[in-house]
Amino acid sequence: MKKPLSIAACAAALALLAGPAIAEDLVFELKNGTGSTLTAFYTSPVGEDRWEEDVFGDQVLEPGESIEITIADGRDVCQYDMRFEFSEDSALDTTTDTQNLCELGSYTIHE
């Protein structure tokens, strides 16, 4: 008589067949809908204690401009904190937000 497989054994077998999960790059368009120059843009997965490096590097995003952002950090998470910094002559303060970057096609920062 055959013995039934346990649920745990079935789950383990399926996990082995599926193989490792591959993280996909997160790509979206960032639009500057403010009247100020955006000088720095930082992201980090929700729950991280530190911000990752400035995504812009030496670039800036002028009012009305947009740029395609690619986050290729190898993680398989979607929820990211975002931090936006503006030029020193701007009246705008540093702004933060949290978004699901897996579902985001574009993001416009407003005043």
PDB file of C-alpha atoms in Angstrom:
ATOM      1  CA  MET A   1       0.000   0.000   0.000  1.00  0.00           C
ATOM      2  CA  LYS A   2       1.355   3.458  -0.914  1.00  0.00           C
ATOM      3  CA  LYS A   3       1.772   6.064   1.805  1.00  0.00           C
ATOM      4  CA  PRO A   4       0.510   9.599   1.103  1.00  0.00           C
ATOM      5  CA  LEU A   5       3.158  12.316   0.860  1.00  0.00           C
ATOM      6  CA  SER A   6       3.059  14.910   3.572  1.00  0.00           C
ATOM      7  CA  ILE A   7       2.311  18.551   2.712  1.00  0.00           C
ATOM      8  CA  ALA A   8       5.800  19.567   3.846  1.00  0.00           C
ATOM      9  CA  ALA A   9       7.416  17.045   1.503  1.00  0.00           C
ATOM     10  CA  CYS A  10       5.343  18.325  -1.430  1.00  0.00           C
ATOM     11  CA  ALA A  11       6.243  21.931  -0.649  1.00  0.00           C
ATOM     12  CA  ALA A  12       9.947  21.070  -0.440  1.00  0.00           C
ATOM     13  CA  ALA A  13       9.818  19.238  -3.777  1.00  0.00           C
ATOM     14  CA  LEU A  14       8.101  22.191  -5.457  1.00  0.00           C
ATOM     15  CA  ALA A  15      10.683  24.609  -4.040  1.00  0.00           C
ATOM     16  CA  LEU A  16      13.497  22.542  -5.508  1.00  0.00           C
ATOM     17  CA  LEU A  17      11.813  22.412  -8.910  1.00  0.00           C
ATOM     18  CA  ALA A  18      11.166  26.158  -8.971  1.00  0.00           C
ATOM     19  CA  GLY A  19      14.828  27.066  -8.513  1.00  0.00           C
ATOM     20  CA  PRO A  20      16.133  30.359  -7.169  1.00  0.00           C
ATOM     21  CA  ALA A  21      14.094  33.541  -7.578  1.00  0.00           C
ATOM     22  CA  ILE A  22      15.630  36.096  -9.915  1.00  0.00           C
ATOM     23  CA  ALA A  23      15.219  39.747  -8.971  1.00  0.00           C
ATOM     24  CA  GLU A  24      14.145  42.062 -11.774  1.00  0.00           C
ATOM     25  CA  ASP A  25      15.304  45.640 -12.257  1.00  0.00           C
ATOM     26  CA  LEU A  26      12.786  48.281 -11.197  1.00  0.00           C
ATOM     27  CA  VAL A  27      12.291  50.878 -13.938  1.00  0.00           C
ATOM     28  CA  PHE A  28      10.098  53.998 -13.820  1.00  0.00           C
ATOM     29  CA  GLU A  29      10.027  57.564 -15.103  1.00  0.00           C
ATOM     30  CA  LEU A  30      10.706  60.315 -12.554  1.00  0.00           C
ATOM     31  CA  LYS A  31       9.218  63.717 -13.432  1.00  0.00           C
ATOM     32  CA  ASN A  32      10.091  66.992 -11.705  1.00  0.00           C
ATOM     33  CA  GLY A  33       6.766  68.802 -11.414  1.00  0.00           C
ATOM     34  CA  THR A  34       8.185  71.471  -9.116  1.00  0.00           C
ATOM     35  CA  GLY A  35       9.635  74.880  -9.897  1.00  0.00           C
ATOM     36  CA  SER A  36      12.969  73.923  -8.327  1.00  0.00           C
ATOM     37  CA  THR A  37      15.993  71.914  -9.424  1.00  0.00           C
ATOM     38  CA  LEU A  38      16.053  68.405  -7.989  1.00  0.00           C
ATOM     39  CA  THR A  39      19.697  67.804  -7.032  1.00  0.00           C
ATOM     40  CA  ALA A  40      19.599  64.375  -5.350  1.00  0.00           C
ATOM     41  CA  PHE A  41      17.362  61.308  -5.335  1.00  0.00           C
ATOM     42  CA  TYR A  42      17.871  58.441  -2.894  1.00  0.00           C
ATOM     43  CA  THR A  43      16.027  55.127  -2.523  1.00  0.00           C
ATOM     44  CA  SER A  44      16.181  52.288  -0.033  1.00  0.00           C
ATOM     45  CA  PRO A  45      13.907  49.330   0.602  1.00  0.00           C
ATOM     46  CA  VAL A  46      11.380  49.994   3.362  1.00  0.00           C
ATOM     47  CA  GLY A  47      12.865  48.992   6.721  1.00  0.00           C
ATOM     48  CA  GLU A  48      16.505  49.767   5.837  1.00  0.00           C
ATOM     49  CA  ASP A  49      18.286  52.093   8.262  1.00  0.00           C
ATOM     50  CA  ARG A  50      20.358  53.939   5.638  1.00  0.00           C
ATOM     51  CA  TRP A  51      19.792  55.523   2.261  1.00  0.00           C
ATOM     52  CA  GLU A  52      21.491  53.978  -0.763  1.00  0.00           C
ATOM     53  CA  GLU A  53      23.755  56.154  -2.961  1.00  0.00           C
ATOM     54  CA  ASP A  54      22.359  59.187  -4.791  1.00  0.00           C
ATOM     55  CA  VAL A  55      20.728  57.823  -7.962  1.00  0.00           C
ATOM     56  CA  PHE A  56      21.518  61.029  -9.888  1.00  0.00           C
ATOM     57  CA  GLY A  57      25.258  61.059  -9.231  1.00  0.00           C
ATOM     58  CA  ASP A  58      26.461  64.284 -10.898  1.00  0.00           C
ATOM     59  CA  GLN A  59      23.167  64.908 -12.719  1.00  0.00           C
ATOM     60  CA  VAL A  60      20.270  67.132 -11.688  1.00  0.00           C
ATOM     61  CA  LEU A  61      16.642  67.204 -12.777  1.00  0.00           C
ATOM     62  CA  GLU A  62      15.464  70.657 -13.780  1.00  0.00           C
ATOM     63  CA  PRO A  63      11.815  71.785 -13.407  1.00  0.00           C
ATOM     64  CA  GLY A  64       9.611  70.076 -16.000  1.00  0.00           C
ATOM     65  CA  GLU A  65      12.241  67.483 -16.948  1.00  0.00           C
ATOM     66  CA  SER A  66      11.932  63.723 -16.593  1.00  0.00           C
ATOM     67  CA  ILE A  67      14.410  60.860 -16.452  1.00  0.00           C
ATOM     68  CA  GLU A  68      14.151  57.076 -16.583  1.00  0.00           C
ATOM     69  CA  ILE A  69      15.271  55.564 -13.281  1.00  0.00           C
ATOM     70  CA  THR A  70      16.516  51.976 -13.048  1.00  0.00           C
ATOM     71  CA  ILE A  71      17.063  50.375  -9.651  1.00  0.00           C
ATOM     72  CA  ALA A  72      19.132  47.251 -10.220  1.00  0.00           C
ATOM     73  CA  ASP A  73      20.057  46.387  -6.652  1.00  0.00           C
ATOM     74  CA  GLY A  74      19.426  42.639  -6.948  1.00  0.00           C
ATOM     75  CA  ARG A  75      16.697  42.675  -4.316  1.00  0.00           C
ATOM     76  CA  ASP A  76      13.290  41.122  -4.844  1.00  0.00           C
ATOM     77  CA  VAL A  77      11.311  43.740  -2.897  1.00  0.00           C
ATOM     78  CA  CYS A  78       8.854  46.327  -4.208  1.00  0.00           C
ATOM     79  CA  GLN A  79       8.278  48.805  -1.372  1.00  0.00           C
ATOM     80  CA  TYR A  80      10.923  51.553  -1.414  1.00  0.00           C
ATOM     81  CA  ASP A  81      11.388  54.761   0.532  1.00  0.00           C
ATOM     82  CA  MET A  82      12.390  57.716  -1.642  1.00  0.00           C
ATOM     83  CA  ARG A  83      14.155  60.946  -0.659  1.00  0.00           C
ATOM     84  CA  PHE A  84      14.264  64.069  -2.839  1.00  0.00           C
ATOM     85  CA  GLU A  85      16.663  66.984  -2.254  1.00  0.00           C
ATOM     86  CA  PHE A  86      16.439  70.361  -3.965  1.00  0.00           C
ATOM     87  CA  SER A  87      18.960  73.081  -4.831  1.00  0.00           C
ATOM     88  CA  GLU A  88      20.069  75.396  -2.029  1.00  0.00           C
ATOM     89  CA  ASP A  89      18.243  78.385  -3.545  1.00  0.00           C
ATOM     90  CA  SER A  90      14.937  76.463  -3.483  1.00  0.00           C
ATOM     91  CA  ALA A  91      12.185  77.186  -0.996  1.00  0.00           C
ATOM     92  CA  LEU A  92      11.316  73.462  -0.983  1.00  0.00           C
ATOM     93  CA  ASP A  93      12.373  71.215   1.876  1.00  0.00           C
ATOM     94  CA  THR A  94      13.744  67.701   1.492  1.00  0.00           C
ATOM     95  CA  THR A  95      10.792  65.442   0.708  1.00  0.00           C
ATOM     96  CA  THR A  96      10.280  61.726   1.355  1.00  0.00           C
ATOM     97  CA  ASP A  97       7.697  59.230   0.125  1.00  0.00           C
ATOM     98  CA  THR A  98       7.132  55.463   0.011  1.00  0.00           C
ATOM     99  CA  GLN A  99       5.969  53.676  -3.144  1.00  0.00           C
ATOM    100  CA  ASN A 100       5.581  50.201  -4.625  1.00  0.00           C
ATOM    101  CA  LEU A 101       8.177  50.506  -7.391  1.00  0.00           C
ATOM    102  CA  CYS A 102       7.146  47.198  -8.984  1.00  0.00           C
ATOM    103  CA  GLU A 103       3.801  48.727  -9.960  1.00  0.00           C
ATOM    104  CA  LEU A 104       4.987  52.281 -10.629  1.00  0.00           C
ATOM    105  CA  GLY A 105       5.267  53.350 -14.265  1.00  0.00           C
ATOM    106  CA  SER A 106       5.979  56.978 -13.501  1.00  0.00           C
ATOM    107  CA  TYR A 107       6.257  59.261 -10.484  1.00  0.00           C
ATOM    108  CA  THR A 108       5.888  63.045 -10.477  1.00  0.00           C
ATOM    109  CA  ILE A 109       7.137  65.034  -7.529  1.00  0.00           C
ATOM    110  CA  HIS A 110       5.037  68.145  -6.853  1.00  0.00           C
ATOM    111  CA  GLU A 111       5.493  71.163  -4.607  1.00  0.00           C
TER     112      GLU A 111
END
